[in-house]
Amino acid sequence: MLLSFLTDVNRSLSKFFAGHRTSRLAQLLGAIFGLMLVCVLQGLPSVQAAPAINIARPTWDTGWFQAEVYRELLGQLGYAVNAPKTLSNEQFYEQAAAGEMDLWASGWFPLHDRYLEQPNIAGVVEPVGFEVPGGALQGYLVDKVTAEQFNIQSLADLTRPEVMAALDSNGNGKADLIGCNTGWACAEVIDYHLQEYGLGDAVEHIQGDYSPLMAAAIARQQQGEAILFYTWTPNWTANELPPGEDVVWIEVPYASLPPDQKALESETVMTGITGCVADPCTLGFPRNDIRAVANSEFLEANPAVRSLLEQVTIPLADIATQNALMLSGQGDEDDIRHHAQDWIAANRATVDDWLATARAAGEISPSVSAAPVASPLVPPPLEPVRIVTQRFEPFVTYENQAYQGFSIDLWQAIARELNLDYELVGVNSVAKLLDEVERGAADLAIAGIGITSQREERLDFSYPYYESGLQVLVPSDQSELGKLLSVIGAVLRSPRLYYGIGILILILLIVAHLLWLSERNHNHQFPDDYWHGIWEAFLVGSGDGDDGGLWRQSAQTRSRSLFWPDLDVFRLFCVCLLYRQYCDHFYSARTAGGD
């Protein structure tokens, strides 16, 4: 603003002095002003537009809330931030090292140390700040009532017959452990533990879609049944079943991890774990810090961003609460962003302190151009076809570790018709469902998906196969007779009902006049007076059109008799319209009555 103002002033003065005779003093003052302007301009720092930051988010949607929080904070710091791009761990670290991604908020350390040790990543990408210090826990839990009743302290206790019987929900004689989806890294660790501790004959690793399996387990726990499960934090399960209140962490017999994680075994023993059966507690998995990770050159060029990332912390309980909101139906992209905005508003004073400190650290405007957004990594065509879905009862249900429901039946019929092999995978939220298709991780999605203009810009939808209607219900204290009278009253008060009757009578009167004009001079049986004749003609017109020939003496009437069937059809049409009006009022009256 100052630069623009001084430039305009100097230009105006130059034009003035050039077009007017001025004194030597005025010319001298103009020269001094111009010299001052040059000095000021040379002293001003170069101003460049803040770069657009490329931020990534993980493939697990329980981490998308944090990504939106960072996105909002960076925006309030003055940066443009591109929409988060969903990447796997390997993809993010590789793209961050190549400068294609600037940062993400989903680094788990020491679990992700192996990525930082790779030659092309070491020294180029670094963790910064402690978003959730020591908050990422993993382990096994049992409902508190069962743990106290059978004195369950560790996985070794699961070999006792009475414990196996209590935790056996499918009747196969083994304790049922709800574990990780096939392909998750934690699934490999669980299988390793079951083998290492000799639990293969005592415990069954239940695998499927984690969220609906856990939802069913929570329902059983609330009904007083025993449950055994694996979980991690932050996760919505900790909000539904708080450790120490509804469930307890149990230990593993001794610290042991697969060969590629042996160096972390000492970190599986930790103190101060809320809800654990012992302190220190051997959870069997190392504790992780959740940290932001960024390209080192990007951080060096943007000290304000580094300062902000070093300060941001998000309470574990807040993340778990947001994850529970996603599971309850608030899982759209806009929902997640609103959750982040609400969290920032609720912590406004703290956020303002973070931003003030970051601005002070970044006195020099950012000068590094943002890396262009890499084109989405689209995998080759999947064989079999990969289908992604989400629970949306009754269209998509999850029972007996399998997806069912109308939408699933519809897809199965399509697959049979096209002779397609497919793999069905479940996710927790609509945002994750759409993202899987958009980034090419799935070929198509089928569930109860609402079609919006924003989604149409990103994805192609089929024609709707279900349209919902909404009604307002109110309580009714009327008797059956009162309801019947209300219906009759609603019908009789309808103006459209009388419009229809009036139109029908008018048409019949027109027909009656045509008959009367045609027959009065040719038929001696025809009444002479107008009112009597019109009445008789009206009766014939409203009947079946056949009076034994008494009304067909004239040639005109005989020719018009050819159109009697058409008149019958028209009368039937009018009756149908009246019936339709009656039905509309009948059902609307019943709905308004709350029945």
Coordinates of C-alpha atoms in Angstrom, one line a residue:
M1 CA 0.0 0.0 0.0
L2 CA 2.8 2.4 0.9
L3 CA 4.7 1.7 -2.3
S4 CA 1.6 2.3 -4.4
F5 CA 0.8 5.5 -2.6
L6 CA 4.3 7.0 -2.9
T7 CA 4.5 6.0 -6.6
D8 CA 1.3 7.8 -7.4
V9 CA 2.3 10.9 -5.5
N10 CA 5.6 11.1 -7.3
R11 CA 3.9 10.7 -10.7
S12 CA 1.4 13.4 -9.9
L13 CA 4.1 15.8 -8.8
S14 CA 6.1 15.2 -12.0
K15 CA 3.2 16.0 -14.2
F16 CA 2.5 19.1 -12.2
F17 CA 6.0 20.5 -12.4
A18 CA 6.2 19.6 -16.1
G19 CA 3.0 21.5 -17.0
H20 CA 3.4 24.6 -14.8
R21 CA 6.0 27.3 -14.3
T22 CA 7.4 26.9 -10.8
S23 CA 9.9 28.6 -8.6
R24 CA 13.4 27.3 -7.9
L25 CA 12.2 26.5 -4.3
A26 CA 9.3 24.3 -5.6
Q27 CA 11.6 22.5 -8.0
L28 CA 14.1 21.9 -5.2
L29 CA 11.4 20.5 -2.9
G30 CA 10.3 18.2 -5.7
A31 CA 13.8 16.9 -6.2
I32 CA 14.2 16.3 -2.4
F33 CA 10.8 14.4 -2.4
G34 CA 11.9 12.2 -5.4
L35 CA 15.2 11.4 -3.6
M36 CA 13.3 10.5 -0.5
L37 CA 11.1 8.3 -2.6
V38 CA 14.0 6.4 -4.1
C39 CA 15.5 5.8 -0.6
V40 CA 12.2 4.5 0.7
L41 CA 11.7 2.2 -2.2
Q42 CA 15.2 0.8 -1.9
G43 CA 14.7 0.2 1.8
L44 CA 11.4 -1.7 1.4
P45 CA 11.7 -5.5 1.4
S46 CA 10.6 -7.3 -1.7
V47 CA 7.0 -8.4 -1.4
Q48 CA 5.9 -11.7 -2.9
A49 CA 2.6 -13.6 -2.6
A50 CA 2.5 -16.3 0.0
P51 CA 2.8 -19.7 -1.7
A52 CA 0.0 -22.2 -1.8
I53 CA 0.9 -25.1 0.6
N54 CA 0.4 -28.7 -0.5
I55 CA -0.8 -30.7 2.5
A56 CA -1.4 -34.4 2.6
R57 CA -3.6 -36.6 4.8
P58 CA -3.4 -40.4 5.5
T59 CA -5.4 -43.2 4.2
W60 CA -7.0 -43.7 7.6
D61 CA -9.8 -41.2 7.9
T62 CA -9.5 -40.9 11.7
G63 CA -6.6 -38.6 10.9
W64 CA -8.4 -36.3 8.5
F65 CA -9.6 -34.0 11.3
Q66 CA -6.1 -33.0 12.2
A67 CA -5.3 -32.3 8.6
E68 CA -8.2 -29.9 8.4
V69 CA -7.1 -28.2 11.6
Y70 CA -3.7 -27.6 10.2
R71 CA -5.2 -26.4 6.9
E72 CA -7.3 -23.9 8.7
L73 CA -4.5 -22.6 10.9
L74 CA -2.2 -22.2 7.9
G75 CA -4.9 -20.3 6.1
Q76 CA -5.3 -17.9 9.1
L77 CA -1.5 -17.4 9.0
G78 CA -1.9 -16.0 5.6
Y79 CA -1.2 -18.9 3.3
A80 CA -3.3 -20.4 0.6
V81 CA -3.6 -24.1 1.2
N82 CA -4.6 -26.6 -1.4
A83 CA -7.2 -29.3 -0.5
P84 CA -5.5 -32.2 1.4
K85 CA -4.4 -35.1 -0.9
T86 CA -4.9 -38.6 0.5
L87 CA -1.6 -40.6 0.4
S88 CA -0.2 -43.7 1.9
N89 CA 2.8 -43.5 4.2
E90 CA 5.2 -44.4 1.5
Q91 CA 3.7 -42.1 -1.0
F92 CA 3.8 -39.1 1.3
Y93 CA 7.4 -39.5 2.4
E94 CA 8.5 -40.0 -1.2
Q95 CA 6.6 -37.0 -2.5
A96 CA 7.7 -34.8 0.4
A97 CA 11.3 -35.7 -0.4
A98 CA 10.8 -34.8 -4.0
G99 CA 9.2 -31.5 -3.1
E100 CA 5.8 -32.4 -4.5
M101 CA 4.2 -32.3 -1.0
D102 CA 5.0 -29.8 1.7
L103 CA 3.7 -31.4 4.9
W104 CA 1.2 -33.6 6.7
A105 CA 0.0 -34.0 10.3
S106 CA 0.1 -37.8 10.5
G107 CA 3.6 -38.8 11.3
W108 CA 3.8 -41.6 13.9
F109 CA 7.2 -41.9 15.6
P110 CA 9.1 -44.1 16.2
L111 CA 6.9 -46.2 13.9
H112 CA 7.8 -44.0 10.9
D113 CA 11.5 -43.8 11.6
R114 CA 12.1 -46.4 8.9
Y115 CA 10.9 -43.9 6.3
L116 CA 13.3 -41.1 7.5
E117 CA 16.2 -43.6 7.3
Q118 CA 15.7 -44.2 3.5
P119 CA 18.6 -42.7 1.5
N120 CA 16.3 -40.5 -0.7
I121 CA 14.4 -39.2 2.3
A122 CA 17.1 -38.8 5.1
G123 CA 18.0 -35.2 5.7
V124 CA 15.3 -34.0 3.3
V125 CA 12.1 -34.6 5.3
E126 CA 11.8 -34.0 9.1
P127 CA 9.3 -34.2 11.9
V128 CA 8.4 -31.0 13.6
G129 CA 6.4 -30.3 16.7
F130 CA 4.4 -32.7 18.8
E131 CA 0.8 -32.7 17.8
V132 CA -0.2 -35.5 20.2
P133 CA 2.8 -36.3 22.4
G134 CA 2.9 -39.9 23.5
G135 CA -0.8 -40.2 22.6
A136 CA -0.8 -42.9 20.0
L137 CA -1.3 -46.1 21.9
Q138 CA -2.1 -49.6 20.7
G139 CA -3.0 -52.7 22.6
Y140 CA -5.6 -55.2 23.7
L141 CA -8.7 -54.5 25.9
V142 CA -11.3 -56.5 27.8
D143 CA -14.5 -55.1 29.2
K144 CA -14.0 -54.2 32.8
V145 CA -16.7 -56.5 34.3
T146 CA -15.2 -59.6 32.7
A147 CA -11.6 -58.6 33.5
E148 CA -12.5 -58.3 37.2
Q149 CA -14.7 -61.4 37.3
F150 CA -12.1 -63.7 35.9
N151 CA -9.0 -61.7 37.0
I152 CA -7.7 -61.2 33.4
Q153 CA -4.3 -59.5 33.5
S154 CA -2.6 -60.5 30.3
L155 CA -3.1 -62.4 27.0
A156 CA -1.8 -65.5 28.8
D157 CA -5.0 -65.6 30.9
L158 CA -7.0 -66.2 27.7
T159 CA -5.9 -69.8 27.7
R160 CA -8.0 -70.6 30.8
P161 CA -11.2 -72.5 29.8
E162 CA -13.6 -70.3 31.7
V163 CA -12.1 -67.2 30.1
M164 CA -12.3 -68.7 26.6
A165 CA -16.0 -69.6 27.2
A166 CA -16.8 -66.1 28.5
L167 CA -15.2 -64.4 25.4
D168 CA -16.6 -66.9 22.8
S169 CA -19.4 -65.2 21.0
N170 CA -19.6 -67.5 17.9
G171 CA -19.6 -70.8 19.7
N172 CA -16.3 -72.3 18.3
G173 CA -14.7 -72.7 21.7
K174 CA -12.1 -69.9 21.3
A175 CA -12.0 -66.4 22.7
D176 CA -13.0 -63.9 20.0
L177 CA -10.5 -61.1 19.5
I178 CA -11.7 -58.3 17.3
G179 CA -8.5 -57.3 15.5
C180 CA -7.3 -55.4 12.5
N181 CA -8.4 -55.5 8.9
T182 CA -6.4 -57.8 6.6
G183 CA -3.5 -55.9 5.2
W184 CA -3.1 -53.5 8.1
A185 CA 0.3 -53.5 9.8
C186 CA -1.3 -54.1 13.2
A187 CA -2.8 -57.4 11.8
E188 CA 0.7 -58.8 11.3
V189 CA 1.7 -57.9 14.8
I190 CA -1.5 -59.5 16.3
D191 CA -0.9 -62.7 14.4
Y192 CA 2.7 -62.6 15.5
H193 CA 1.6 -62.2 19.2
L194 CA -0.9 -65.1 19.0
Q195 CA 1.9 -67.4 17.6
E196 CA 4.6 -66.1 19.9
Y197 CA 2.5 -66.5 23.1
G198 CA 1.1 -69.9 22.1
L199 CA -2.5 -68.6 21.8
G200 CA -3.4 -70.2 18.4
D201 CA -5.8 -72.8 20.0
A202 CA -7.2 -70.3 22.5
V203 CA -7.9 -67.1 20.6
E204 CA -9.5 -66.5 17.2
H205 CA -8.4 -63.3 15.4
I206 CA -11.7 -61.9 14.1
Q207 CA -11.0 -59.9 10.9
G208 CA -13.3 -58.0 8.7
D209 CA -14.4 -54.4 8.6
Y210 CA -13.1 -52.9 12.0
S211 CA -15.7 -50.2 12.6
P212 CA -18.9 -52.3 12.2
L213 CA -17.3 -55.2 14.1
M214 CA -16.5 -52.8 16.9
A215 CA -20.0 -51.2 16.8
A216 CA -21.5 -54.7 17.2
A217 CA -19.1 -55.4 20.1
I218 CA -20.0 -52.2 21.9
A219 CA -23.7 -53.1 21.5
R220 CA -22.9 -56.5 23.1
Q221 CA -21.0 -54.9 25.9
Q222 CA -23.9 -52.5 26.7
Q223 CA -26.1 -55.6 27.0
G224 CA -23.8 -57.1 29.6
E225 CA -21.8 -59.5 27.3
A226 CA -18.0 -60.0 27.4
I227 CA -15.8 -58.5 24.7
L228 CA -12.1 -58.6 23.8
F229 CA -10.6 -56.3 21.1
Y230 CA -7.6 -54.5 19.8
T231 CA -7.7 -50.7 19.4
W232 CA -5.4 -47.7 19.0
T233 CA -5.6 -44.1 20.0
P234 CA -6.8 -41.6 18.8
N235 CA -9.8 -43.6 17.8
W236 CA -13.6 -43.3 18.3
T237 CA -13.6 -46.6 20.4
A238 CA -11.9 -44.8 23.3
N239 CA -14.7 -42.3 23.3
E240 CA -17.4 -45.0 23.3
L241 CA -15.6 -47.3 25.8
P242 CA -13.3 -45.2 28.0
P243 CA -10.4 -47.2 29.4
G244 CA -10.7 -47.5 33.2
E245 CA -14.4 -47.1 33.1
D246 CA -15.9 -49.6 30.7
V247 CA -12.8 -51.5 29.6
V248 CA -9.2 -52.1 30.7
W249 CA -6.0 -52.5 28.9
I250 CA -4.4 -55.9 29.4
E251 CA -0.8 -56.8 29.1
V252 CA 1.2 -59.2 26.9
P253 CA 3.2 -61.8 28.8
Y254 CA 6.5 -60.2 27.8
A255 CA 7.7 -57.6 25.2
S256 CA 8.0 -59.1 21.8
L257 CA 7.7 -57.7 18.3
P258 CA 8.2 -59.0 14.7
P259 CA 11.9 -59.1 13.5
D260 CA 11.6 -55.8 11.7
Q261 CA 10.5 -54.0 14.9
K262 CA 12.8 -55.7 17.4
A263 CA 14.5 -52.4 18.2
L264 CA 11.3 -51.0 19.6
E265 CA 10.5 -53.8 22.1
S266 CA 11.8 -51.7 25.0
E267 CA 9.2 -49.0 24.2
T268 CA 6.3 -51.4 24.6
V269 CA 6.6 -51.0 28.3
M270 CA 5.3 -47.7 29.6
T271 CA 4.0 -46.0 32.8
G272 CA 1.0 -43.9 33.6
I273 CA -1.4 -45.6 31.1
T274 CA -5.0 -44.8 32.2
G275 CA -7.1 -47.9 32.5
C276 CA -4.3 -50.5 32.4
V277 CA -4.3 -53.5 34.8
A278 CA -0.7 -52.7 35.8
D279 CA 1.8 -49.9 36.1
P280 CA 4.2 -50.1 34.3
C281 CA 2.1 -51.6 31.6
T282 CA 3.4 -53.9 28.8
L283 CA 1.0 -53.1 26.0
G284 CA 2.8 -55.1 23.4
F285 CA 3.0 -52.1 21.0
P286 CA 5.4 -49.1 21.2
R287 CA 3.9 -45.8 22.2
N288 CA 4.0 -43.3 19.3
D289 CA 4.1 -39.5 19.1
I290 CA 1.9 -38.0 16.4
R291 CA 3.9 -35.3 14.8
A292 CA 3.7 -33.0 11.7
V293 CA 6.2 -33.9 9.0
A294 CA 7.5 -31.5 6.4
N295 CA 10.0 -30.9 3.6
S296 CA 13.1 -29.4 5.3
E297 CA 13.7 -26.8 2.5
F298 CA 10.1 -25.7 2.8
L299 CA 10.4 -25.2 6.5
E300 CA 13.7 -23.3 6.1
A301 CA 12.1 -20.9 3.6
N302 CA 9.0 -20.4 5.7
P303 CA 9.9 -19.9 9.4
A304 CA 6.4 -18.8 10.2
V305 CA 5.1 -22.3 9.2
R306 CA 7.9 -24.0 11.2
S307 CA 7.0 -22.0 14.3
L308 CA 3.3 -22.8 13.9
L309 CA 3.9 -26.5 13.5
E310 CA 6.2 -26.5 16.6
Q311 CA 3.4 -25.1 18.7
V312 CA 0.2 -26.9 17.7
T313 CA -1.1 -29.6 20.0
I314 CA -4.5 -31.3 19.8
P315 CA -5.8 -33.2 22.9
L316 CA -6.3 -36.9 22.3
A317 CA -9.9 -36.6 23.8
D318 CA -10.8 -34.0 21.2
I319 CA -9.7 -36.2 18.3
A320 CA -11.6 -39.2 19.7
T321 CA -14.8 -37.1 20.1
Q322 CA -14.5 -35.9 16.5
N323 CA -14.0 -39.5 15.3
A324 CA -17.2 -40.5 17.1
L325 CA -19.0 -37.7 15.3
M326 CA -17.8 -39.1 12.0
L327 CA -19.1 -42.6 12.9
S328 CA -22.5 -41.2 13.9
G329 CA -23.1 -39.8 10.4
Q330 CA -21.1 -36.5 10.3
G331 CA -18.5 -37.9 8.0
D332 CA -18.8 -35.8 4.9
E333 CA -15.9 -33.5 3.8
D334 CA -17.8 -30.4 4.8
D335 CA -18.6 -32.0 8.2
I336 CA -14.9 -32.7 8.9
R337 CA -13.9 -29.2 8.0
H338 CA -16.7 -27.7 10.2
H339 CA -15.4 -29.9 13.0
A340 CA -12.0 -28.3 12.6
Q341 CA -13.4 -24.8 12.5
D342 CA -15.5 -25.5 15.6
W343 CA -12.4 -26.8 17.4
I344 CA -10.4 -23.7 16.5
A345 CA -13.2 -21.4 17.6
A346 CA -13.4 -23.3 20.9
N347 CA -9.7 -22.8 21.4
R348 CA -9.5 -19.2 20.0
A349 CA -7.2 -17.7 22.7
T350 CA -4.6 -20.5 22.4
V351 CA -4.8 -20.4 18.6
D352 CA -4.3 -16.6 18.5
D353 CA -1.1 -17.1 20.6
W354 CA 0.2 -19.7 18.2
L355 CA -0.5 -17.4 15.2
A356 CA 1.1 -14.3 16.9
T357 CA 4.3 -16.3 17.7
A358 CA 4.4 -17.7 14.2
R359 CA 4.0 -14.2 12.6
A360 CA 6.8 -12.9 14.8
A361 CA 9.1 -15.7 13.7
G362 CA 8.3 -15.1 10.0
E363 CA 9.2 -11.4 9.6
I364 CA 10.4 -12.1 6.0
S365 CA 7.6 -12.9 3.7
P366 CA 7.6 -16.5 2.4
S367 CA 9.7 -16.7 -0.8
V368 CA 9.5 -20.3 -1.9
S369 CA 7.0 -21.1 -4.5
A370 CA 4.7 -24.0 -3.7
A371 CA 5.4 -27.2 -5.5
P372 CA 2.8 -28.0 -8.1
V373 CA 0.2 -30.5 -7.1
A374 CA 1.2 -33.8 -8.4
S375 CA -1.3 -35.5 -10.6
P376 CA -3.2 -38.3 -8.8
L377 CA -1.5 -41.6 -8.7
V378 CA -4.1 -43.8 -10.5
P379 CA -3.3 -47.5 -10.1
P380 CA -3.8 -49.8 -13.0
P381 CA -7.2 -51.4 -13.5
L382 CA -8.0 -53.6 -10.5
E383 CA -8.7 -57.3 -10.9
P384 CA -11.1 -58.1 -9.4
V385 CA -13.1 -54.9 -9.4
R386 CA -12.7 -53.1 -6.1
I387 CA -15.9 -51.9 -4.6
V388 CA -16.0 -49.6 -1.5
T389 CA -19.1 -49.3 0.7
Q390 CA -20.2 -47.9 4.0
R391 CA -22.8 -49.0 6.5
F392 CA -26.1 -47.2 5.8
E393 CA -29.0 -49.2 7.1
P394 CA -31.2 -50.6 5.7
F395 CA -29.4 -50.2 2.3
V396 CA -26.0 -51.4 3.6
T397 CA -25.8 -53.5 6.7
Y398 CA -23.0 -55.5 8.3
E399 CA -23.9 -58.8 9.8
N400 CA -21.8 -62.0 10.4
Q401 CA -18.7 -60.2 9.0
A402 CA -20.4 -59.6 5.7
Y403 CA -22.1 -56.6 4.0
Q404 CA -25.8 -57.1 3.1
G405 CA -28.8 -54.9 2.3
F406 CA -30.6 -53.5 -0.7
S407 CA -27.6 -51.7 -2.2
I408 CA -25.4 -54.7 -1.9
D409 CA -28.1 -56.9 -3.5
L410 CA -28.4 -54.5 -6.3
W411 CA -24.6 -54.5 -7.0
Q412 CA -24.5 -58.3 -6.8
A413 CA -27.2 -58.5 -9.4
I414 CA -25.2 -56.1 -11.6
A415 CA -22.1 -58.1 -11.1
R416 CA -23.8 -61.4 -12.1
E417 CA -25.3 -59.8 -15.1
L418 CA -21.9 -58.5 -16.3
N419 CA -20.0 -61.6 -15.0
L420 CA -17.7 -59.5 -12.9
D421 CA -15.4 -60.6 -10.1
Y422 CA -15.2 -58.1 -7.3
E423 CA -13.8 -57.3 -3.9
L424 CA -15.9 -55.5 -1.4
V425 CA -14.2 -53.2 1.2
G426 CA -15.9 -51.1 3.9
V427 CA -15.0 -47.6 5.2
N428 CA -16.2 -45.5 8.1
S429 CA -17.3 -42.3 6.5
V430 CA -18.8 -40.8 3.3
A431 CA -15.7 -38.6 2.9
K432 CA -13.5 -41.7 2.9
L433 CA -15.9 -43.5 0.6
L434 CA -15.7 -40.7 -2.0
D435 CA -12.0 -40.2 -1.6
E436 CA -11.3 -43.8 -2.3
V437 CA -13.0 -43.6 -5.7
E438 CA -11.6 -40.1 -6.5
R439 CA -8.0 -41.1 -6.0
G440 CA -8.4 -44.4 -7.8
A441 CA -8.0 -46.7 -4.8
A442 CA -11.5 -48.1 -5.7
D443 CA -13.3 -48.5 -8.9
L444 CA -16.8 -47.6 -7.6
A445 CA -18.7 -47.0 -4.5
I446 CA -22.2 -48.2 -3.6
A447 CA -24.1 -47.1 -0.5
G448 CA -26.6 -44.5 0.5
I449 CA -24.8 -41.6 -1.2
G450 CA -26.5 -38.3 -1.6
I451 CA -25.9 -36.6 -4.9
T452 CA -24.8 -32.9 -4.6
S453 CA -23.4 -30.4 -7.1
Q454 CA -20.0 -30.4 -5.4
R455 CA -19.8 -34.2 -5.6
E456 CA -20.9 -34.1 -9.2
E457 CA -17.9 -31.9 -10.1
R458 CA -15.5 -34.6 -8.7
L459 CA -17.2 -37.9 -9.5
D460 CA -19.7 -39.5 -11.9
F461 CA -23.0 -40.8 -10.4
S462 CA -25.5 -43.3 -11.7
Y463 CA -29.1 -42.4 -12.0
P464 CA -30.8 -42.4 -8.5
Y465 CA -32.3 -45.7 -7.7
Y466 CA -34.0 -44.4 -4.6
E467 CA -35.7 -41.1 -3.8
S468 CA -36.7 -40.3 -0.3
G469 CA -39.7 -38.2 0.8
L470 CA -40.1 -36.3 4.1
Q471 CA -43.2 -35.9 6.2
V472 CA -44.0 -34.1 9.4
L473 CA -45.8 -36.2 12.1
V474 CA -47.7 -34.8 15.0
P475 CA -49.5 -36.6 17.8
S476 CA -53.3 -37.0 17.6
D477 CA -55.7 -37.6 20.3
Q478 CA -58.7 -38.0 18.0
S479 CA -61.0 -41.1 18.0
E480 CA -61.5 -43.1 14.8
L481 CA -64.8 -41.3 14.3
G482 CA -63.2 -38.0 14.8
K483 CA -60.5 -38.9 12.2
L484 CA -63.2 -39.9 9.7
L485 CA -65.0 -36.7 10.2
S486 CA -61.8 -34.8 9.7
V487 CA -61.2 -36.6 6.5
I488 CA -64.7 -35.8 5.2
G489 CA -64.4 -32.2 6.3
A490 CA -61.1 -31.8 4.5
V491 CA -62.5 -33.3 1.3
L492 CA -65.7 -31.1 1.4
R493 CA -63.6 -28.0 2.1
S494 CA -61.4 -28.5 -1.0
P495 CA -62.1 -25.9 -3.7
R496 CA -60.7 -28.2 -6.3
L497 CA -63.4 -30.8 -5.6
Y498 CA -66.1 -28.2 -6.5
Y499 CA -64.1 -27.0 -9.5
G500 CA -64.2 -30.5 -10.9
I501 CA -67.9 -31.1 -10.2
G502 CA -68.7 -27.7 -11.8
I503 CA -66.7 -28.5 -14.9
L504 CA -68.5 -31.8 -15.3
I505 CA -71.9 -30.3 -14.9
L506 CA -71.1 -27.5 -17.4
I507 CA -70.0 -30.1 -20.0
L508 CA -73.2 -32.1 -19.4
L509 CA -75.3 -29.0 -19.8
I510 CA -73.6 -28.2 -23.1
V511 CA -74.4 -31.7 -24.3
A512 CA -78.0 -31.4 -23.1
H513 CA -78.5 -28.2 -25.1
L514 CA -77.1 -29.8 -28.2
L515 CA -79.6 -32.7 -27.8
W516 CA -82.5 -30.3 -27.1
L517 CA -81.7 -28.1 -30.1
S518 CA -81.5 -31.2 -32.4
E519 CA -84.6 -33.0 -31.2
R520 CA -87.3 -30.5 -30.3
N521 CA -88.5 -30.0 -33.9
H522 CA -88.3 -33.7 -34.9
N523 CA -89.5 -35.7 -32.0
H524 CA -93.2 -35.4 -30.8
Q525 CA -92.2 -37.2 -27.6
F526 CA -89.8 -34.4 -26.8
P527 CA -91.0 -31.9 -24.1
D528 CA -91.9 -28.5 -25.6
D529 CA -90.9 -26.3 -22.7
Y530 CA -87.3 -25.4 -22.2
W531 CA -86.7 -26.5 -18.6
H532 CA -88.4 -29.8 -19.0
G533 CA -86.6 -30.5 -22.3
I534 CA -83.1 -29.5 -20.9
W535 CA -83.7 -31.7 -17.9
E536 CA -84.5 -34.7 -20.0
A537 CA -81.6 -34.1 -22.3
F538 CA -79.3 -33.7 -19.2
L539 CA -80.4 -37.0 -17.9
V540 CA -79.7 -38.7 -21.3
G541 CA -76.3 -36.9 -21.5
S542 CA -75.3 -38.1 -18.0
G543 CA -76.5 -41.7 -18.7
D544 CA -75.2 -44.3 -21.1
G545 CA -76.4 -42.4 -24.3
D546 CA -79.1 -44.9 -25.3
D547 CA -82.8 -44.2 -24.7
G548 CA -84.3 -46.8 -27.1
G549 CA -84.2 -44.4 -30.1
L550 CA -86.5 -41.8 -28.7
W551 CA -83.8 -39.2 -28.8
R552 CA -82.4 -40.0 -32.3
Q553 CA -85.1 -38.7 -34.6
S554 CA -83.0 -36.1 -36.4
A555 CA -80.1 -36.7 -38.7
Q556 CA -77.9 -34.4 -36.6
T557 CA -78.6 -36.4 -33.5
R558 CA -78.1 -39.7 -35.3
S559 CA -74.7 -38.5 -36.5
R560 CA -73.8 -37.2 -33.1
S561 CA -74.6 -40.6 -31.5
L562 CA -71.4 -41.8 -33.1
F563 CA -69.6 -39.8 -30.4
W564 CA -71.5 -41.2 -27.4
P565 CA -68.7 -43.6 -26.6
D566 CA -66.3 -40.7 -26.5
L567 CA -68.5 -38.8 -24.1
D568 CA -68.6 -41.9 -21.9
V569 CA -64.8 -41.9 -21.9
F570 CA -64.7 -38.2 -21.0
R571 CA -67.2 -38.7 -18.2
L572 CA -65.0 -41.5 -16.8
F573 CA -62.0 -39.3 -17.1
C574 CA -63.7 -36.6 -15.1
V575 CA -64.7 -39.1 -12.4
C576 CA -61.1 -40.3 -12.2
L577 CA -60.0 -36.7 -11.7
L578 CA -62.5 -36.2 -8.9
Y579 CA -61.4 -39.5 -7.3
R580 CA -57.8 -38.4 -7.5
Q581 CA -58.6 -35.2 -5.7
Y582 CA -60.5 -37.1 -3.1
C583 CA -57.6 -39.5 -2.5
D584 CA -55.1 -36.6 -2.2
H585 CA -57.2 -34.9 0.4
F586 CA -57.9 -38.2 2.2
Y587 CA -54.2 -39.1 2.6
S588 CA -53.1 -35.5 3.4
A589 CA -55.8 -35.4 6.1
R590 CA -54.7 -38.6 7.6
T591 CA -51.0 -37.5 7.6
A592 CA -52.0 -34.2 9.2
G593 CA -53.9 -36.1 11.8
G594 CA -50.8 -37.9 12.9
D595 CA -52.0 -41.4 12.1

